[in-house]
PDB file of C-alpha atoms and ligand atoms in Angstrom:
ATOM      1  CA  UNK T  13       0.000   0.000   0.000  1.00 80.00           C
ATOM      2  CA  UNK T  14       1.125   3.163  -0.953  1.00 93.00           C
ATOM      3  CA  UNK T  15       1.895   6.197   1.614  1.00 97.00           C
ATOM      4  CA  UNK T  16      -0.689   8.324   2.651  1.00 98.00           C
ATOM      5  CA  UNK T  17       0.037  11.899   1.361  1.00 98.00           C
ATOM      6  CA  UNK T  18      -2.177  15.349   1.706  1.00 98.00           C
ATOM      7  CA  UNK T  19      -2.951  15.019  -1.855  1.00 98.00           C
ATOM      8  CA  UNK T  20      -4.367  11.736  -0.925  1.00 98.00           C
ATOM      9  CA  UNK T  21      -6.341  12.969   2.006  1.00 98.00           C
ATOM     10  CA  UNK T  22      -8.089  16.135  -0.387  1.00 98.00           C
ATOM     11  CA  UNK T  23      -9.128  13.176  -2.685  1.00 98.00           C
ATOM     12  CA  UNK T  24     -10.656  11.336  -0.110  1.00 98.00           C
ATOM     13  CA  UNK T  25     -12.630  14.230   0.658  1.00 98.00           C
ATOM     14  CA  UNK T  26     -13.657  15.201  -2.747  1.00 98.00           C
ATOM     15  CA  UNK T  27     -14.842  11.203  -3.493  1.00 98.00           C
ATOM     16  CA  UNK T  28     -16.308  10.943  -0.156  1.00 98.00           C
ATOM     17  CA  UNK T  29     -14.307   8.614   1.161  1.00 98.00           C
ATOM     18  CA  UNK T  30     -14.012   8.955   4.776  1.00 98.00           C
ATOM     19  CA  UNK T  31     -10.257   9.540   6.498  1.00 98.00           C
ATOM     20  CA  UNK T  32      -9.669   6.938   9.057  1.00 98.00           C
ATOM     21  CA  UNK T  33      -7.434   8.640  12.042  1.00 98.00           C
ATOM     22  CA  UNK T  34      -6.274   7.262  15.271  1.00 98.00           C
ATOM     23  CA  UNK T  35      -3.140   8.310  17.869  1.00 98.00           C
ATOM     24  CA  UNK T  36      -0.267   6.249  18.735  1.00 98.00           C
ATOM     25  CA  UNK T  37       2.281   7.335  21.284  1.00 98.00           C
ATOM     26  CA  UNK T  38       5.308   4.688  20.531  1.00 98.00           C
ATOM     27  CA  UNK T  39       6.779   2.869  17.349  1.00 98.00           C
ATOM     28  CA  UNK T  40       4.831  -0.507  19.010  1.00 98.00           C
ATOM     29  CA  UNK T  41       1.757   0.529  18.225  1.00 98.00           C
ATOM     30  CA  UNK T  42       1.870   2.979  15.553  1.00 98.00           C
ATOM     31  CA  UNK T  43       3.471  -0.177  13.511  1.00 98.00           C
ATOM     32  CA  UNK T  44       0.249  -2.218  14.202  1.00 98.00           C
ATOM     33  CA  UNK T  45      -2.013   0.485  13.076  1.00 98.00           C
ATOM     34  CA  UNK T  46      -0.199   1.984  10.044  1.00 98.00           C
ATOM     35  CA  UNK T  47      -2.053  -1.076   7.685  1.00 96.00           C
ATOM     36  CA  UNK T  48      -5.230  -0.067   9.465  1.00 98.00           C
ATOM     37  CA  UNK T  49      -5.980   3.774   9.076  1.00 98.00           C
ATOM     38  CA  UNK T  50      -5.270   6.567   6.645  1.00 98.00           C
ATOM     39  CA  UNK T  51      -3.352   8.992   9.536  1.00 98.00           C
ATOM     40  CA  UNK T  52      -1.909   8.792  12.815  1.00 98.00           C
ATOM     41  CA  UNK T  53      -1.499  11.838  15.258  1.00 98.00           C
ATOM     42  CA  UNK T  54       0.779  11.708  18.007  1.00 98.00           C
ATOM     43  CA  UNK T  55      -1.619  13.680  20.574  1.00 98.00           C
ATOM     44  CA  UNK T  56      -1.152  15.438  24.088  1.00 97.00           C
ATOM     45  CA  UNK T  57      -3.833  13.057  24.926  1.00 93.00           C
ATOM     46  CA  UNK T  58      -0.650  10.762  26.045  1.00 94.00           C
ATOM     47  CA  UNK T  59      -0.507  13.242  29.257  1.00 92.00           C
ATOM     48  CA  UNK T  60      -3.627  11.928  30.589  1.00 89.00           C
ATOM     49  CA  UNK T  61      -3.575   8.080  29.098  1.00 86.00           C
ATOM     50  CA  UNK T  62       0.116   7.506  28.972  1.00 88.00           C
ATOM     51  CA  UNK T  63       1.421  10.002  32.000  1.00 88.00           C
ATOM     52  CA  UNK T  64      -1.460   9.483  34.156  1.00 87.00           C
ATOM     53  CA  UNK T  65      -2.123  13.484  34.372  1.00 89.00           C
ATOM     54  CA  UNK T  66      -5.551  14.432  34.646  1.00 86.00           C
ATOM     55  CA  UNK T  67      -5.774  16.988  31.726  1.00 88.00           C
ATOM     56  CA  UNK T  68      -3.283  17.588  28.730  1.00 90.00           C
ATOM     57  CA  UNK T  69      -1.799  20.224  30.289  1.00 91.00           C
ATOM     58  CA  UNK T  70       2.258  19.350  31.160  1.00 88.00           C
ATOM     59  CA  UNK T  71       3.485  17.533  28.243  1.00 90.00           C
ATOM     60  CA  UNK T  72       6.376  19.692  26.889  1.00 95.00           C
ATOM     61  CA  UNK T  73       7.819  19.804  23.218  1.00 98.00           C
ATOM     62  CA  UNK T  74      10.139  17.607  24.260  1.00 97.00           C
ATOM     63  CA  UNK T  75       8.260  14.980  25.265  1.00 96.00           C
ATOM     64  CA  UNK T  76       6.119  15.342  22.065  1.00 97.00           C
ATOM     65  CA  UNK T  77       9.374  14.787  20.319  1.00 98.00           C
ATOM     66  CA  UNK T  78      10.482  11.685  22.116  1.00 98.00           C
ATOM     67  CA  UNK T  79       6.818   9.876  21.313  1.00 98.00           C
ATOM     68  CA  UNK T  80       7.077  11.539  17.604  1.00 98.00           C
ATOM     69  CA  UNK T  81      10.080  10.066  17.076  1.00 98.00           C
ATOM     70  CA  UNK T  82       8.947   6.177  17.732  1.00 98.00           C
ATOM     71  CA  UNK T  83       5.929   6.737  16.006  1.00 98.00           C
ATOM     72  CA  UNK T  84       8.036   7.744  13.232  1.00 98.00           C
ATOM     73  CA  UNK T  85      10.072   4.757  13.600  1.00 98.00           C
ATOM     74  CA  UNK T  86       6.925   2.441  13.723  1.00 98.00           C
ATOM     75  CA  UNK T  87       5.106   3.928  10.601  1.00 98.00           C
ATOM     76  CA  UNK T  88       5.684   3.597   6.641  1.00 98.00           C
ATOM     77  CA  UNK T  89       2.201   4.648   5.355  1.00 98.00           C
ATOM     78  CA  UNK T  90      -0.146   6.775   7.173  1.00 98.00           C
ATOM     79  CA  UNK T  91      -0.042  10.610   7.512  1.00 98.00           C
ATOM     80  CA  UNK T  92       1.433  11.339  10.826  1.00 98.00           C
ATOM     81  CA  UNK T  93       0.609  14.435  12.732  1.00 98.00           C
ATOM     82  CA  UNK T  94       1.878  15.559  16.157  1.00 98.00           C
ATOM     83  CA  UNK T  95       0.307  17.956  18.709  1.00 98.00           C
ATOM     84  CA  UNK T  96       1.761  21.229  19.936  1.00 98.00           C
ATOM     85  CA  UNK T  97       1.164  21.216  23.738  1.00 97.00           C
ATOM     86  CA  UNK T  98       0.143  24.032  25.631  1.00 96.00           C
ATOM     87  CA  UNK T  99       1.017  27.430  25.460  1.00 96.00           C
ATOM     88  CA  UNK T 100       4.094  26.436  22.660  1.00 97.00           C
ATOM     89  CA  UNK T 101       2.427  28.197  20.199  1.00 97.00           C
ATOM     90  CA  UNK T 102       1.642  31.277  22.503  1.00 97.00           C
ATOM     91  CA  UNK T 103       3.381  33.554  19.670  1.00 97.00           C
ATOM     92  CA  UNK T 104       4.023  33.410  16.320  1.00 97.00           C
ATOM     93  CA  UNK T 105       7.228  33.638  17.141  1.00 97.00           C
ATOM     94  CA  UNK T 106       7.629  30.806  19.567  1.00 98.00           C
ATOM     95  CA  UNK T 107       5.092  28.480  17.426  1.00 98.00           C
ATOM     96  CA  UNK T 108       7.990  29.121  14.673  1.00 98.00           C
ATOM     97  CA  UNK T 109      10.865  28.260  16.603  1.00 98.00           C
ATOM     98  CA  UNK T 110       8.496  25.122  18.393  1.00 98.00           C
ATOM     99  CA  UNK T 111       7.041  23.514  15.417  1.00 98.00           C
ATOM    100  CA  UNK T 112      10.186  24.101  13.138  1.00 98.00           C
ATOM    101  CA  UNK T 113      11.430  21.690  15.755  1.00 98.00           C
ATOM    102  CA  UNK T 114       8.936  19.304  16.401  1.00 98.00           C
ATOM    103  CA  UNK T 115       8.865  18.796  11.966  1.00 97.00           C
ATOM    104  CA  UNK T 116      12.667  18.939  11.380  1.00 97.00           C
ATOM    105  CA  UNK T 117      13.503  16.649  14.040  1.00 98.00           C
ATOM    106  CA  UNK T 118      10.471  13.555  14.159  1.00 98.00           C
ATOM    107  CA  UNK T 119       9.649  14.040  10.461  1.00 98.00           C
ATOM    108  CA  UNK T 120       5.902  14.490  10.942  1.00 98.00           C
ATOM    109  CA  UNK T 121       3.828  15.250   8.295  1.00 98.00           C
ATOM    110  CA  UNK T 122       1.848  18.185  10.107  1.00 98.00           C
ATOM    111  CA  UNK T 123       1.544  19.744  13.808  1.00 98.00           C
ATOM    112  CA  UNK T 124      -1.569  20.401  14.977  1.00 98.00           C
ATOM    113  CA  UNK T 125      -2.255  23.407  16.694  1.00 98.00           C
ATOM    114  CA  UNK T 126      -4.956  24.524  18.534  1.00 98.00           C
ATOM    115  CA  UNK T 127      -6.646  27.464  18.900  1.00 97.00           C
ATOM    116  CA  UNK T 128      -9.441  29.665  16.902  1.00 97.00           C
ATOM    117  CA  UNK T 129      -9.054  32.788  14.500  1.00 98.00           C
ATOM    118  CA  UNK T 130      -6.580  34.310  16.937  1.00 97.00           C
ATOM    119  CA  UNK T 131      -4.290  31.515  15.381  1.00 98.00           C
ATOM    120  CA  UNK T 132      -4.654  32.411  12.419  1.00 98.00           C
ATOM    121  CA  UNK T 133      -1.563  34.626  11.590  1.00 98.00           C
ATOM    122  CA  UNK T 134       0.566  32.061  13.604  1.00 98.00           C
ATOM    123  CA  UNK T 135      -0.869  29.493  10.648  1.00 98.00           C
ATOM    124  CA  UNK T 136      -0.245  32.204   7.996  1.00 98.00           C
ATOM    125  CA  UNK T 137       3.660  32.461   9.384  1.00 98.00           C
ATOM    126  CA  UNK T 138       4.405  28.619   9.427  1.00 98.00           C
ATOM    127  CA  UNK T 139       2.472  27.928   6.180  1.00 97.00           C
ATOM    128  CA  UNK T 140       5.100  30.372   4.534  1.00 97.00           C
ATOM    129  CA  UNK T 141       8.010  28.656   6.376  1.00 98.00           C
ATOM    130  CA  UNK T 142       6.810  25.095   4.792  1.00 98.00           C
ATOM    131  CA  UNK T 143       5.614  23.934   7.958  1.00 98.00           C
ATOM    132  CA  UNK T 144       2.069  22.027   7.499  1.00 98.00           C
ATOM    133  CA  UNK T 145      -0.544  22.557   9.684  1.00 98.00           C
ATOM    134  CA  UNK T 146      -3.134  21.141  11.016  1.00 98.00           C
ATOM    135  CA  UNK T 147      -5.879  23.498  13.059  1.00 98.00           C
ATOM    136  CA  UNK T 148      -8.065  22.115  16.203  1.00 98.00           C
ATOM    137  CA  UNK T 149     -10.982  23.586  16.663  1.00 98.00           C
ATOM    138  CA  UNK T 150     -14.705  23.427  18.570  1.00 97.00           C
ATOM    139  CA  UNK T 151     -13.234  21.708  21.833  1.00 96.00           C
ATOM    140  CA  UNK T 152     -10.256  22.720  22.699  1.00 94.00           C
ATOM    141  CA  UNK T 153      -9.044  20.257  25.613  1.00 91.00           C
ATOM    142  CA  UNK T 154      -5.805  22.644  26.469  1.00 94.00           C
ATOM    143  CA  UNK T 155      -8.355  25.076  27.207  1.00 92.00           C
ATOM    144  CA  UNK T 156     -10.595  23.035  29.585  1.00 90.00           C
ATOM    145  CA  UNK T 157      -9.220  24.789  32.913  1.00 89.00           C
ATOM    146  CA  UNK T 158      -9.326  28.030  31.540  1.00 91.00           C
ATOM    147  CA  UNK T 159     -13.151  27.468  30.415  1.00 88.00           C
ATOM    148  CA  UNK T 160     -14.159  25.293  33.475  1.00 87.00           C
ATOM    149  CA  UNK T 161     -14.556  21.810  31.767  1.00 86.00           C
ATOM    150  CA  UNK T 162     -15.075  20.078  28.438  1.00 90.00           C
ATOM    151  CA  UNK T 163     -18.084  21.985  27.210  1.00 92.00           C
ATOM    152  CA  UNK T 164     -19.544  21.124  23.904  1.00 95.00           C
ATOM    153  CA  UNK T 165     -18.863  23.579  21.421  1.00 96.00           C
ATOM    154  CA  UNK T 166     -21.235  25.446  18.382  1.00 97.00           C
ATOM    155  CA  UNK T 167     -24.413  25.258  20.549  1.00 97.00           C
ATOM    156  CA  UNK T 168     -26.772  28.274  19.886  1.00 97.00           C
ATOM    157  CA  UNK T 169     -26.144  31.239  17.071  1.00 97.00           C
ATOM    158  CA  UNK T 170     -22.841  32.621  18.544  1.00 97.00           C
ATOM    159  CA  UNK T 171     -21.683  29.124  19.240  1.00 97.00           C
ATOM    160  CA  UNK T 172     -22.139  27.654  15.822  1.00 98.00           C
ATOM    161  CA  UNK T 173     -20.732  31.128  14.276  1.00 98.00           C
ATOM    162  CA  UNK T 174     -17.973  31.081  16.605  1.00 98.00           C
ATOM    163  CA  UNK T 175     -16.628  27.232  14.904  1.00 98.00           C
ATOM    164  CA  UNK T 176     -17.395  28.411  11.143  1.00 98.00           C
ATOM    165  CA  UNK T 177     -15.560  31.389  11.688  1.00 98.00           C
ATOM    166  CA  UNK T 178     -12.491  29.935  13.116  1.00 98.00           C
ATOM    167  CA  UNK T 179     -13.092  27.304  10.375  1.00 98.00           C
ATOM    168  CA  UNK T 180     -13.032  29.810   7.940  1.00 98.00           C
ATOM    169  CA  UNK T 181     -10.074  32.008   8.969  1.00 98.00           C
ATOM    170  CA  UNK T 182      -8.020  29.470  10.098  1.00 98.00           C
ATOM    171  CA  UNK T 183      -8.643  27.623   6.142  1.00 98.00           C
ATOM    172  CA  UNK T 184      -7.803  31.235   4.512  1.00 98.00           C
ATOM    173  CA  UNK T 185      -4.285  31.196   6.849  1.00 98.00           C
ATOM    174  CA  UNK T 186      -3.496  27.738   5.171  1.00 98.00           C
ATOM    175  CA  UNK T 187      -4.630  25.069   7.934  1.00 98.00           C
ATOM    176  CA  UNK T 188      -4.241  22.313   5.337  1.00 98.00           C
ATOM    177  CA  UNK T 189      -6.435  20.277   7.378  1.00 98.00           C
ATOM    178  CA  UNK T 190      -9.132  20.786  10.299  1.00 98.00           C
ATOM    179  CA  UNK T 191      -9.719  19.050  13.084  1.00 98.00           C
ATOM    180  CA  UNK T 192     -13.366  19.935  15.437  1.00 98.00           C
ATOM    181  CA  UNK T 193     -13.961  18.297  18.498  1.00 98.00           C
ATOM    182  CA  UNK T 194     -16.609  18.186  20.765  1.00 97.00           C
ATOM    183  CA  UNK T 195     -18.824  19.933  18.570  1.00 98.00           C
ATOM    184  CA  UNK T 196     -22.411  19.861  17.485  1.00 98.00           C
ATOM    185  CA  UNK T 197     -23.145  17.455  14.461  1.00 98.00           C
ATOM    186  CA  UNK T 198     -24.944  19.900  12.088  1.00 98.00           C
ATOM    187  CA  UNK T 199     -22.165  23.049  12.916  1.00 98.00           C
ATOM    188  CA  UNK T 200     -19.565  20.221  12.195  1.00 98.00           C
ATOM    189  CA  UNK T 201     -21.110  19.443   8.789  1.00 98.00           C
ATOM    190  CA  UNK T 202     -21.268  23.088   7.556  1.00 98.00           C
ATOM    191  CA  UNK T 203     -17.464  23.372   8.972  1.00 98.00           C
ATOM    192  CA  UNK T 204     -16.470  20.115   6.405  1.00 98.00           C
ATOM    193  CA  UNK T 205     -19.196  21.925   3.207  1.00 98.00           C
ATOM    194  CA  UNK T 206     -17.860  25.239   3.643  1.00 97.00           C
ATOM    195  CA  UNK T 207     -14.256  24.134   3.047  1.00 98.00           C
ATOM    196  CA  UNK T 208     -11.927  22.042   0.954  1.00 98.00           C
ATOM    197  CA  UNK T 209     -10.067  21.409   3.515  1.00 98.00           C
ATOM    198  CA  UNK T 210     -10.246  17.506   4.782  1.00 98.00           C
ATOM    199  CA  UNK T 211     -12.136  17.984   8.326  1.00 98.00           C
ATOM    200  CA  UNK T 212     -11.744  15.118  10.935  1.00 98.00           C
ATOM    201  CA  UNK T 213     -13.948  14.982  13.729  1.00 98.00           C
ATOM    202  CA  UNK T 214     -13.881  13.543  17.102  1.00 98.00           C
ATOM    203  CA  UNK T 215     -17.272  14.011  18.864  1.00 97.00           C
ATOM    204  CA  UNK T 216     -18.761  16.006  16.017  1.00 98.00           C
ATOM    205  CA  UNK T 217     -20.784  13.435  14.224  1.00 97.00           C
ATOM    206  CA  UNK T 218     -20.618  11.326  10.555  1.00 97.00           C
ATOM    207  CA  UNK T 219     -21.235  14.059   8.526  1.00 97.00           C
ATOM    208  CA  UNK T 220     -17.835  15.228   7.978  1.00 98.00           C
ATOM    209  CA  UNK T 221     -14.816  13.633   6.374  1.00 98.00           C
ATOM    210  CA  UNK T 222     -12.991  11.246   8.553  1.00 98.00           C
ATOM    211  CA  UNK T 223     -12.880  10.527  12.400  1.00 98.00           C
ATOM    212  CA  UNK T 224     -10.104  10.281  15.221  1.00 98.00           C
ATOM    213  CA  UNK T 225      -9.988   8.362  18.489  1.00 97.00           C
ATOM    214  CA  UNK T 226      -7.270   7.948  21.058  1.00 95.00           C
ATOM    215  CA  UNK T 227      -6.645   4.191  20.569  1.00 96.00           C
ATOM    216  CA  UNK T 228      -6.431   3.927  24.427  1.00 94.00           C
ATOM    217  CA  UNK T 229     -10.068   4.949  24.461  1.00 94.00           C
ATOM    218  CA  UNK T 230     -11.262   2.667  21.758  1.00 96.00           C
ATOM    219  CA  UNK T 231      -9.633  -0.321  22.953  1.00 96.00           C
ATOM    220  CA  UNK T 232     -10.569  -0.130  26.603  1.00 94.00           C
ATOM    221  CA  UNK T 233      -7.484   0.314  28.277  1.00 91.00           C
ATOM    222  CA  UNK T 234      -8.063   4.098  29.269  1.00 82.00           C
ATOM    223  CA  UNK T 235     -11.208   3.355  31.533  1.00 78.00           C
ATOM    224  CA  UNK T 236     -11.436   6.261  34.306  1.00 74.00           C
ATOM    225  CA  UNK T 237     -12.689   8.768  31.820  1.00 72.00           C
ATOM    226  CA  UNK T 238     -14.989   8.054  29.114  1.00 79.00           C
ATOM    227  CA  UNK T 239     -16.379  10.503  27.270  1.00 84.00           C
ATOM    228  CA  UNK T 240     -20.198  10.674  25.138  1.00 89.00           C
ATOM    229  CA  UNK T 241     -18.387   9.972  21.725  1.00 91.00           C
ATOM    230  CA  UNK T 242     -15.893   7.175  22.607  1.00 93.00           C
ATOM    231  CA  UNK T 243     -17.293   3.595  21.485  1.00 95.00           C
ATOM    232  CA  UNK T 244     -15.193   0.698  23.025  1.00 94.00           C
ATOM    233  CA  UNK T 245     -14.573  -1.478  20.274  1.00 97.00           C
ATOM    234  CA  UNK T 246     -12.451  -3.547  22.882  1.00 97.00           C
ATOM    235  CA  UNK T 247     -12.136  -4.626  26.343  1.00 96.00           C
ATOM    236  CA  UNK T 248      -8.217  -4.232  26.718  1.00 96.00           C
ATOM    237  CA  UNK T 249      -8.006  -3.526  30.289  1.00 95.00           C
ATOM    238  CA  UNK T 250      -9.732  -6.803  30.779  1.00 96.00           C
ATOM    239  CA  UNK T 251      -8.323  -9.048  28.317  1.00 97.00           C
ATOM    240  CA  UNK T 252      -4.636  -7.717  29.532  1.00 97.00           C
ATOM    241  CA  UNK T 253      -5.451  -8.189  32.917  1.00 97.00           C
ATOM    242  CA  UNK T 254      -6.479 -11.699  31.877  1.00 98.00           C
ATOM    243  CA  UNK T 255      -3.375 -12.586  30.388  1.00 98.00           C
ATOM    244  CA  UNK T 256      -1.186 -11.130  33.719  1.00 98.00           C
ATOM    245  CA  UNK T 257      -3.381 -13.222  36.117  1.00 98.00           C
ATOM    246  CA  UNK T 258      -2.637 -16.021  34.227  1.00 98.00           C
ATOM    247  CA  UNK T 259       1.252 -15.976  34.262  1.00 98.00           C
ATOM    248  CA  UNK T 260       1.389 -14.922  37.570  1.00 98.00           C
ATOM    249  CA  UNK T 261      -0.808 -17.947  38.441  1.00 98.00           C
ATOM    250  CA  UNK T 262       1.428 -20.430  36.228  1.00 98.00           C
ATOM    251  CA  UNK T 263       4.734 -18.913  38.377  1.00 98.00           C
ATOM    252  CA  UNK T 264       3.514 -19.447  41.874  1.00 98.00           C
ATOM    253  CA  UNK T 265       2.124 -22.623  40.577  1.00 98.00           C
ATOM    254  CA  UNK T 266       5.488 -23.574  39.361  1.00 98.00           C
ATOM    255  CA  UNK T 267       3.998 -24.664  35.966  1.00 98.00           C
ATOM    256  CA  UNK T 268       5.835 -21.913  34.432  1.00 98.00           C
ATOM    257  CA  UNK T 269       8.414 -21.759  32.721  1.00 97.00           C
ATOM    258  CA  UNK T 270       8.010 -25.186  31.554  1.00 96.00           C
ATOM    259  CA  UNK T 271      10.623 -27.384  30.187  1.00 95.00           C
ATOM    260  CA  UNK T 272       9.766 -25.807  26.359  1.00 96.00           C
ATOM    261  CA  UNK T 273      10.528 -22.673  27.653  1.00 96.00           C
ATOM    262  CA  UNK T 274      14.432 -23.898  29.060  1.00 96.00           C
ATOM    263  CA  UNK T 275      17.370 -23.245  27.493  1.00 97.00           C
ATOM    264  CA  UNK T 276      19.374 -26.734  27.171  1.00 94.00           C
ATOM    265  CA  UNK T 277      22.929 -28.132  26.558  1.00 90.00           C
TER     266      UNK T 277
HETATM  267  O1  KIV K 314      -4.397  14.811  21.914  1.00 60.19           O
HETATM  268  C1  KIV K 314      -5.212  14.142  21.269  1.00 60.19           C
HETATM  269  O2  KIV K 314      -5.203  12.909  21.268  1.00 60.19           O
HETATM  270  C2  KIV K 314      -6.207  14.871  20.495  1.00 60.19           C
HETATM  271  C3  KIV K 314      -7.417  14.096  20.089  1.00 60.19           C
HETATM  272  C4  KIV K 314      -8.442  14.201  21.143  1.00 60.19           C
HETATM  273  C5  KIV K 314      -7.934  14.546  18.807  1.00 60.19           C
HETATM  274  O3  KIV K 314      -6.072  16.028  20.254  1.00 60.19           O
END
């Protein structure tokens, strides 16, 4: 299979085929999803799965870079983005220095960055430099303490108008590809028909043109917080606690490691 390009991605959208997008953290995993899904993003998300933070808040650059980097290692098709944590991008000018960083040294397709219309000239600045990004929008989890929780965005007039105009500026700067979370369905679907810009949602409905998860989510591993929009397509937790019970049981009952498992002369 060939490698999934941003060419690729704005055909999908204009044939309607939907953009399959999950994260991945380390070069383990991301090499057991690259057959499976069109993109992989390397998300702050790993703060609160991973690092066993309670918001994404705290991941630094640097750590970014060390998960980019085995991601990197574990991919040869799919599109990889990686998240800017918080407050890198607080300038233009920082965001320049950051993300120059983050795509010379993993060799990420895009950073994703987000933030609104007040990103916009930030986007404007690193599109010039050659640095591909893409823009989060709706729900903006590094925002969450600041706003006093994970509210759904785009409800009412002035919320829905709010999303299409970041939408819309942030497109205009160069965001080469969207991404609205936590957002309501119909505001999400005149975000992806407004634009030729790809838009993957997470939380904002079918309508638009691909979907995310965090894989830890989706495979039941990350089980203390589940939001509306995460469906479980496995029990992970479980079936790995399974498996532990059941070598610890084998080594106290001395049936393990059995004589298959010895190194003879
Ligand atoms: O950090 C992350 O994993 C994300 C997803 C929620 C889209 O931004």
């Amino acid at each position: 299979m060939s490698k999934i390009t941003l060419s690729k991605l704005y055909e999908m959208k204009k044939s309607g085929e939907k953009i399959v997008m999950i994260t991945a953290y380390d070069a383990l995993f991301a090499k057991i999803f690259d057959d499976e899904v069109d993109m992989v993003l390397v998300g702050d998300s790993l703060n609160m799965s991973f690092g066993g933070h309670s918001e994404t808040l705290g991941a630094s650059v640097e750590q970014m870079i060390y998960h980019a980097r085995a991601v990197r290692r574990g991919l040869k098709r799919a599109y990889m983005v990686v998240d800017m944590p918080f407050c890198s991008c607080a300038t233009p000018e920082l965001a320049l220095q950051n993300c120059a960083k983050v795509y010379e040294s993993t060799g990420c397709d895009a950073v994703k960055i987000e933030g609104g219309a007040h990103m916009a000239d930030t986007v404007a600045l690193l599109n010039r430099n050659g640095i591909a990004v893409m823009s989060h929008i709706g729900l903006k989890p590094q925002f969450s303490r600041f706003t006093g929780g994970y509210k759904v965005s785009g409800r009412g007039e002035e919320g829905a108008r709010e999303v299409l105009s970041d939408a819309r500026a942030l497109a205009e700067a160069g965001a080469v590809l969207l991404l609205v979370e936590g957002t309501i369905s119909a505001v999400a679907n005149q975000v992806a028909l407004g634009t030729d810009v790809p838009v993957i949602g997470i939380g904002a409905g079918a309508g638009i043109d691909g979907q995310v998860l965090v894989w830890s989510d989706m495979c039941g591993f990350f089980t203390e917080f589940r939001p509306k929009f995460v469906k479980r397509y496995l029990d992970g937790a479980e079936l790995v606690k399974g498996a532990v019970r059941e070598y610890a049981r084998e080594v106290k009952e001395k049936s393990f490691p059995s004589e298959e498992f010895e190194y003879k002369q």
